[in-house]
Coordinates of C-alpha atoms and ligand atoms in Angstrom, one line a residue:
X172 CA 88.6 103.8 132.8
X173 CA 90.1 100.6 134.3
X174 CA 87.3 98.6 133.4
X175 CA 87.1 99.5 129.7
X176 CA 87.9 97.1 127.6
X177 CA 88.3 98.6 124.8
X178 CA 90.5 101.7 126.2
X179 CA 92.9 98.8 127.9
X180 CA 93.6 96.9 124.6
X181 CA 94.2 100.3 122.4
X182 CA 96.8 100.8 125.6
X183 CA 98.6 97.9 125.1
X184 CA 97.6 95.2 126.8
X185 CA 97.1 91.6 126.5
X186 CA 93.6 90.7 127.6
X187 CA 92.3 87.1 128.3
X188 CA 89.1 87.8 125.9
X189 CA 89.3 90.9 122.9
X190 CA 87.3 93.7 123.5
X191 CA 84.6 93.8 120.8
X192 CA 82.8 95.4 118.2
X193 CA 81.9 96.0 114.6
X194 CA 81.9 98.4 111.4
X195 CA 78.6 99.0 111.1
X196 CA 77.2 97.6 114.3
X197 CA 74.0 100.4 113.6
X198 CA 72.5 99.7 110.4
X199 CA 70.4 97.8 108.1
X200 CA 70.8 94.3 109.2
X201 CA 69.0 95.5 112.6
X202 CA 65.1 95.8 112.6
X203 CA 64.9 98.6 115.5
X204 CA 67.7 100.8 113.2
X205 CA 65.2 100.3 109.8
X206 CA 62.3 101.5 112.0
X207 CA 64.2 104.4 113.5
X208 CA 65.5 104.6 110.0
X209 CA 62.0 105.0 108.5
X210 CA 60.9 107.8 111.2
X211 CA 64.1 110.1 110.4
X212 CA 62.7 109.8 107.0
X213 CA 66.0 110.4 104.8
X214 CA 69.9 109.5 105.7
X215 CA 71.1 112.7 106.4
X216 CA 68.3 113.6 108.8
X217 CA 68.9 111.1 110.6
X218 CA 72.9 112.1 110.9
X219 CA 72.0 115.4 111.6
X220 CA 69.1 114.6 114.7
X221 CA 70.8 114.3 118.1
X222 CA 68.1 112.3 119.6
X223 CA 67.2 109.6 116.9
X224 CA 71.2 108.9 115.6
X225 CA 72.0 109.0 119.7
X226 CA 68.5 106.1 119.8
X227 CA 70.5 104.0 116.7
X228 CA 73.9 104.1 118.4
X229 CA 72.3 102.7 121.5
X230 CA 70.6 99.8 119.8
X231 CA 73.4 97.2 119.2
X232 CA 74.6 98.0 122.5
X233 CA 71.2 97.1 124.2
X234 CA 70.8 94.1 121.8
X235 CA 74.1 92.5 122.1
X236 CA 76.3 94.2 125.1
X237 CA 79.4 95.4 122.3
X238 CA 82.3 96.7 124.4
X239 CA 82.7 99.9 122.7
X240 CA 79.2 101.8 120.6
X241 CA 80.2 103.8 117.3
X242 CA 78.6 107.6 117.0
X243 CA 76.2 107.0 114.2
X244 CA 77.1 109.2 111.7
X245 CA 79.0 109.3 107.9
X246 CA 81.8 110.2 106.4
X247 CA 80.0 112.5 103.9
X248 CA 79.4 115.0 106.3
X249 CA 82.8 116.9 106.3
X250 CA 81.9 117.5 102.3
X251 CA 78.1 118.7 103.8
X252 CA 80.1 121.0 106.6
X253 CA 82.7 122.4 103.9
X254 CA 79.8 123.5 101.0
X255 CA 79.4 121.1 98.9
X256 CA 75.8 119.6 98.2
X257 CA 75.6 116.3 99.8
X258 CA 72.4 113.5 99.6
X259 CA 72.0 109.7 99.8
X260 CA 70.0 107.9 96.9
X261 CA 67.7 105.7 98.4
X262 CA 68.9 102.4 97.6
X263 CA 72.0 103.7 95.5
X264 CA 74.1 105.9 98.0
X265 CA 75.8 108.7 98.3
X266 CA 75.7 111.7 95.7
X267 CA 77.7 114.9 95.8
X268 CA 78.3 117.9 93.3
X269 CA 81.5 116.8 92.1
X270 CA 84.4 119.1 92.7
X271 CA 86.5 119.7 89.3
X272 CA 88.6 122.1 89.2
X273 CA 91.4 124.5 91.5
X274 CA 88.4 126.7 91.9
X275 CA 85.9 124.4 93.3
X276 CA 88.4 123.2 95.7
X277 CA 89.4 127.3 96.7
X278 CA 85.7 128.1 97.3
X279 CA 85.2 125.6 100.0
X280 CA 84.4 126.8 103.1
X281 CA 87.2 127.0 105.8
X282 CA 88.3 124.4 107.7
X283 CA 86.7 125.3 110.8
X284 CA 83.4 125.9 109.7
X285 CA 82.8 122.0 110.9
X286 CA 82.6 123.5 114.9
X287 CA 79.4 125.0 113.5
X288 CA 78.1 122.9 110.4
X289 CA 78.1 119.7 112.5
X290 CA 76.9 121.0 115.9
X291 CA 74.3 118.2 115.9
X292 CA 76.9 115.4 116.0
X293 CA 78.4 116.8 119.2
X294 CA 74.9 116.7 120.6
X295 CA 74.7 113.2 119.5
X296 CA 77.9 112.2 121.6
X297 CA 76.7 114.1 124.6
X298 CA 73.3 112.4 124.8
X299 CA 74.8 108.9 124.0
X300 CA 77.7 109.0 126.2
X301 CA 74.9 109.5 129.0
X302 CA 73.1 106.4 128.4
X303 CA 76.2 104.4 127.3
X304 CA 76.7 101.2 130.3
X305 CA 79.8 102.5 132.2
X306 CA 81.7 99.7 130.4
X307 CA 81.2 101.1 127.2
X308 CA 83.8 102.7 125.5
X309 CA 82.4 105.7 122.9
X310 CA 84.3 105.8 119.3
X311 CA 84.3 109.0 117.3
X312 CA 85.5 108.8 113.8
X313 CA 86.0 110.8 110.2
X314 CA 87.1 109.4 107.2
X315 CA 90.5 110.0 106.0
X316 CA 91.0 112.6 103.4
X317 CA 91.7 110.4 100.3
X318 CA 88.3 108.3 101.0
X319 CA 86.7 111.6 101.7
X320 CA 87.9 113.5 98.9
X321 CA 87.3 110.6 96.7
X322 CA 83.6 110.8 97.1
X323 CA 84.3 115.0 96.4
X324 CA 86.0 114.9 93.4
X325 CA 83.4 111.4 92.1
X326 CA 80.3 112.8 93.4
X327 CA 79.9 109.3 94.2
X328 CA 81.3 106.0 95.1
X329 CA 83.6 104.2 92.4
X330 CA 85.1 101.2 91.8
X331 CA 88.8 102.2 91.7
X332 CA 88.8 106.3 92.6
X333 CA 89.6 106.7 88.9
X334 CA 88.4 110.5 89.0
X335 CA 90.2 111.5 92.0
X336 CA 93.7 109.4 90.4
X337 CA 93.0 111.3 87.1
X338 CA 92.1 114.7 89.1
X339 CA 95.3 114.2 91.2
X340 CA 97.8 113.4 87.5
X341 CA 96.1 116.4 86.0
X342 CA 96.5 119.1 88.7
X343 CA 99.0 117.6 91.6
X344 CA 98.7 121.1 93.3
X345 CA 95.1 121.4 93.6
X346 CA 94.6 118.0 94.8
X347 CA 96.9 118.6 97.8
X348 CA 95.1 121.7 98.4
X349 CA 91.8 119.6 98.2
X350 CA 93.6 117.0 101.0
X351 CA 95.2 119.9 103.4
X352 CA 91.3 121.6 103.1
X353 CA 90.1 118.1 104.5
X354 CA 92.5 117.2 106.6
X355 CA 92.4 120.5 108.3
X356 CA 88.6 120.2 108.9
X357 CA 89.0 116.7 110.1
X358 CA 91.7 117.8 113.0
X359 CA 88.9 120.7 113.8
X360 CA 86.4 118.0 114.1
X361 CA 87.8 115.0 115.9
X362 CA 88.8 117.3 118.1
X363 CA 85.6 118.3 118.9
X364 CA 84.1 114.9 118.8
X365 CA 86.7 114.0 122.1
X366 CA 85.5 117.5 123.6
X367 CA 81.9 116.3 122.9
X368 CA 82.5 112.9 124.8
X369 CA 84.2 110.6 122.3
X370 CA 87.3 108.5 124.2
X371 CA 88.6 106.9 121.1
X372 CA 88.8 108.3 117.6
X373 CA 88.8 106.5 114.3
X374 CA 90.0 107.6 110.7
X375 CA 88.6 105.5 108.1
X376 CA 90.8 105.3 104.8
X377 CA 88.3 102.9 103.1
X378 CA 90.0 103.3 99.5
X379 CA 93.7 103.5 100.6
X380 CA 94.2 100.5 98.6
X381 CA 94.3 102.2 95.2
X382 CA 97.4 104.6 96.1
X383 CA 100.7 103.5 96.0
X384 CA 104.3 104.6 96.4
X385 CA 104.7 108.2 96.7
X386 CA 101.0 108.7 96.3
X387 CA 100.6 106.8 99.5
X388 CA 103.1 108.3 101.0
X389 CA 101.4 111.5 100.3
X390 CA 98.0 111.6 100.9
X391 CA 97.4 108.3 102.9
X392 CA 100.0 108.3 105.1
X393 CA 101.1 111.8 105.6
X394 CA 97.4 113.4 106.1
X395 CA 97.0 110.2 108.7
X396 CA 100.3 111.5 110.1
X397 CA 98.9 115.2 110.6
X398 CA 95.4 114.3 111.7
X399 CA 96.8 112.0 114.3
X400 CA 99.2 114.8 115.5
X401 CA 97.1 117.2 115.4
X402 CA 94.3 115.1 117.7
X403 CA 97.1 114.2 120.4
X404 CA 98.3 118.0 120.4
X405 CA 95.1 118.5 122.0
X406 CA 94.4 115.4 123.5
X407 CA 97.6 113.2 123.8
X408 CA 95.4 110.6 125.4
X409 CA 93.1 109.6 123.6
X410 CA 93.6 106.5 121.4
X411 CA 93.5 106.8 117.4
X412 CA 92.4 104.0 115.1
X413 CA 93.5 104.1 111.8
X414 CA 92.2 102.0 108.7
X415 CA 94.0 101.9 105.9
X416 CA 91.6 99.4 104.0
X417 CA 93.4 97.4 101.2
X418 CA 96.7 98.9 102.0
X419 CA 98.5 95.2 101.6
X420 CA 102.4 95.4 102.8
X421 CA 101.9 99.0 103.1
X422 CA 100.2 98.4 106.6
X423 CA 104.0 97.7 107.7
X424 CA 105.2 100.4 109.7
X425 CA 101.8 102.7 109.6
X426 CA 101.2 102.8 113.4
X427 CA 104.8 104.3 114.2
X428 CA 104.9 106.5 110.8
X429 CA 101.4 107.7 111.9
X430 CA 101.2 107.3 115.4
X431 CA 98.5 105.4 115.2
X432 CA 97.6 103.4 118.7
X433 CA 95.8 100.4 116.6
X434 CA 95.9 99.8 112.8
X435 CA 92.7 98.2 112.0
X436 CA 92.9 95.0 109.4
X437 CA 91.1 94.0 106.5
X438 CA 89.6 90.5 105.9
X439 CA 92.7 89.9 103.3
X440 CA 95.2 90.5 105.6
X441 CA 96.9 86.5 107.0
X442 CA 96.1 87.2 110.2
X443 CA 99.3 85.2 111.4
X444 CA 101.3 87.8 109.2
X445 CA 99.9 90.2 111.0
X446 CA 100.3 89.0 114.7
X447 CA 104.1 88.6 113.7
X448 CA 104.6 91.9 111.5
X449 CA 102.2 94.5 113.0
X450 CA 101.0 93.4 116.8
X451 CA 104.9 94.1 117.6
X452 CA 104.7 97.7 117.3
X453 CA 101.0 97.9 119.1
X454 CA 97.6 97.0 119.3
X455 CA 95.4 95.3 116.1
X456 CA 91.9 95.4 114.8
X457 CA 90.1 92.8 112.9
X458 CA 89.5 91.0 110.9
X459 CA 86.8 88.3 110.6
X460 CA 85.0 88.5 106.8
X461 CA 81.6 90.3 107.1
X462 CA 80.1 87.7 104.5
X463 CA 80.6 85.0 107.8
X464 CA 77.6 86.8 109.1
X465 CA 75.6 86.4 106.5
X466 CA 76.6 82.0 106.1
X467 CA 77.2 81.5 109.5
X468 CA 77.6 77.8 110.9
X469 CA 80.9 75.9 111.7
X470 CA 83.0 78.5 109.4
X471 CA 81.6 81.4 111.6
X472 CA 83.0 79.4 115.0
X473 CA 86.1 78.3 113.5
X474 CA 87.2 81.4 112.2
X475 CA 86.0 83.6 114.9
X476 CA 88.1 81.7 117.0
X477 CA 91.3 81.1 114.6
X478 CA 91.3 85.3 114.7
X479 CA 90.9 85.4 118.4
X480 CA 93.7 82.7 119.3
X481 CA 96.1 84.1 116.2
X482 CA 96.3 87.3 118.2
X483 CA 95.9 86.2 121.8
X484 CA 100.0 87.3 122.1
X485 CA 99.0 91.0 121.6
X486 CA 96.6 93.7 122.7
X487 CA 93.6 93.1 120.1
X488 CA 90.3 94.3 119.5
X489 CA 87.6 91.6 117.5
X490 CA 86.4 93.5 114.9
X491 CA 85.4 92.5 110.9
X492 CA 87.6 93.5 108.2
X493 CA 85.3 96.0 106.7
X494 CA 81.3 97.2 107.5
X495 CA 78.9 94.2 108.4
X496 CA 76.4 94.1 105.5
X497 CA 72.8 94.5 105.2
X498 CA 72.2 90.5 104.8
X499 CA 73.9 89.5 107.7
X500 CA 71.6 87.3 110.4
X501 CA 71.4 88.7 113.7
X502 CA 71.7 85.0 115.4
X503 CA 75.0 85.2 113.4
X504 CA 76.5 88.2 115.4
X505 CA 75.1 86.5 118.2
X506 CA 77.0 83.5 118.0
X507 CA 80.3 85.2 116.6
X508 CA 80.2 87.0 120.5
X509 CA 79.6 84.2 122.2
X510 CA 82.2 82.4 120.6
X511 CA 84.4 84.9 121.3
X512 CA 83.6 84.8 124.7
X513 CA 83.7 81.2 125.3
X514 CA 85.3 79.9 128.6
X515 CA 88.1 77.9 127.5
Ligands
CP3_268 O1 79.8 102.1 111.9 C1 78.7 102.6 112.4 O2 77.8 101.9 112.8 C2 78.7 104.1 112.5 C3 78.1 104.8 111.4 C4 78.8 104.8 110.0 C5 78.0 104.9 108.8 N1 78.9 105.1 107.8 C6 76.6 104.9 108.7 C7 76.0 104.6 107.4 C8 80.1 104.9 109.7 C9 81.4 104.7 110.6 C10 80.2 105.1 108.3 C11 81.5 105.3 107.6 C12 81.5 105.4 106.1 N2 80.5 106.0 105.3 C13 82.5 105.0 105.3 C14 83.8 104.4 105.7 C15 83.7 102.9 106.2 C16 83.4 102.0 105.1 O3 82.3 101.3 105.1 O4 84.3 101.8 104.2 C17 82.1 105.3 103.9 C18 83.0 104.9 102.7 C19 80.9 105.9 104.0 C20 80.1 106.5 102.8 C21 78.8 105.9 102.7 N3 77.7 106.0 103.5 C22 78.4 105.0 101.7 C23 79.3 104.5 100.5 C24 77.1 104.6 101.9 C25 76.2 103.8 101.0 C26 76.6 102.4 101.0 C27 75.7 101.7 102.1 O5 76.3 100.9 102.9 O6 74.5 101.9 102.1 C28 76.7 105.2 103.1 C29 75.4 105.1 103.8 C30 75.4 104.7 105.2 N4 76.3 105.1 106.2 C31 74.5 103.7 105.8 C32 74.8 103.7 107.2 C33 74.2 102.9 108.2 C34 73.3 103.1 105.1 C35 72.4 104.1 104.7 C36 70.9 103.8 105.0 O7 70.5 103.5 106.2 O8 70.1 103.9 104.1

């Protein structure tokens, strides 16, 4: 444990050089993951098969020595565990039989039924935490119920969540129900994750940046709150990540409303607001811009360092502000790590 990076920072302390790692580190922008990719066949069975999504978390470790290697999974999969119909477009994305109605939400399955539905992902983190380098650190992670039920209530992704705001004005009630069904399945199943080999957890609120006031309050930050509670009932040492994308000022007092150990930062976040307003109450993540690894060059450099020495007063973890994209050059994340890591 001592010589984990990554488990150091998300305990607090100051290190010479970040731990680091990205959103996304297995995906399209890597040759190996698009061959591996192409074997599974589709998306999902390539979630759901221990041995190939355990190959595809390996890969950007092996290629470019990250501190810490993220299951390879999706977020769409507590939907998949809970009933409802869940498949990937090629080329479009995700697709699910929307949920509509108090009765949809009532005929999901129970919470629990993730020990069983998503079996194969624990397999995944017991085959990969074998192989991981001992200086690895392995990161489980769900997406927070208003992302997640988002997607539920859409059947897809959308611009602004506008179904899930105009499902939540028309029946307040069912739409908690819909949050407690999901967040009670995602206690279930980070929970298992950490029993299955994961040492850090993260929650990914990728859409919290379309609620505010009270709506935030309840179903960003109070289902945060609960998950995170509910994880350290169990395991009360195991570090939690939370990313509340888009969140803006509301990112002020999230770690110690949620008990979060590390708030993870979007790329619009000032990153000198955040040393000075957020770092204070515990460790950051973030948050170079993705698109740098697609342009690269002197921007890349300079910025990679700017984020590095912005937040060398704190513990911090180098990470991007949202998922690195399918365009991005591989000599890019090269360079972004080794500028990182420069001696200076
Ligand atoms: O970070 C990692 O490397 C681990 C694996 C991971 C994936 N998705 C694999 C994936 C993680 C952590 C996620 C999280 C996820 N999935 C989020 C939250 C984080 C974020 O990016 O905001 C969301 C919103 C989803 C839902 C999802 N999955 C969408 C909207 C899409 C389509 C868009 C896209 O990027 O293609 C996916 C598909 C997906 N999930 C891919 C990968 C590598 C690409 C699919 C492919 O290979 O064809």
């Amino acid at each position: 444990m001592a010589d984990k990076l990554l488990l150091r920072a998300l305990g607090g302390e100051t290190l010479p050089t970040p731990p680091v790692w990205m959103m996304r580190q297995a995906g399209r922008y890597l040759p190996e993951y698009r061959a591996t990719r192409a074997r599974a066949g589709d998306f999902l069975t390539l979630c759901y098969t221990p041995e190939l999504a355990a190959e595809v978390t390996l890969q950007p470790i092996r290629r470019f020595g990250f501190d810490a290697a993220i299951m390879f999974a999706d977020i769409l999969l507590v939907p998949d565990a809970l009933g409802q119909r869940v498949w990937f477009e090629p080329g479009e994305g995700p697709r699910l039989d929307p949920i509509a109605s108090a009765d949809a939400v009532a005929r999901l399955r129970p919470a629990d039924a993730v020990h069983d539905r998503l079996a194969p992902i624990y397999e995944t983190l017991r085959l990969t935490r074998r192989e991981l380098p001992p200086a690895t650190t392995l990161i489980g992670f769900a997406g927070a119920p208003w992302t997640v039920a988002s997607y539920m209530i859409a059947g897809r992704g959308t611009p602004a969540q506008e179904p899930a705001h105009d499902f939540m004005r028309a029946d307040r009630a069912a739409f908690a129900a819909l949050i407690d069904r999901v967040t009670g399945a995602t206690i279930h199943y980070l929970n298992a994750q950490i029993e299955a080999g994961a040492e850090v957890v993260k929650l990914f609120d990728s859409w919290a940046g379309s609620l505010t006031g009270r709506d935030f309050d309840d179903f960003a930050l109070d289902p945060a709150r609960r998950i995170i509670a509910g994880v350290k009932a169990r395991h009360p040492d195991v570090p939690v990540i939370a990313f509340p994308r888009g969140a803006g000022d509301r990112y002020r007092g999230f770690a110690r409303a949620t008990g979060a150990d590390c708030v993870a930062l979007d790329q619009s976040l000032d990153a000198g607001w955040a040393a000075r307003e957020l770092q204070p109450d515990g460790c950051v993540q973030g948050n170079l811009d993705p698109a740098l690894l697609v342009s690269g060059g002197a921007r890349l450099i300079e910025e990679t360092r700017r984020i590095r020495d912005t937040f060398a007063g704190g513990p911090h973890v180098f990470n991007l502000g949202h998922g690195i994209t399918p365009d991005a050059q591989i000599d890019n994340v090269a360079l972004m790590i080794e500028t990182l890591r420069e001696r200076r």
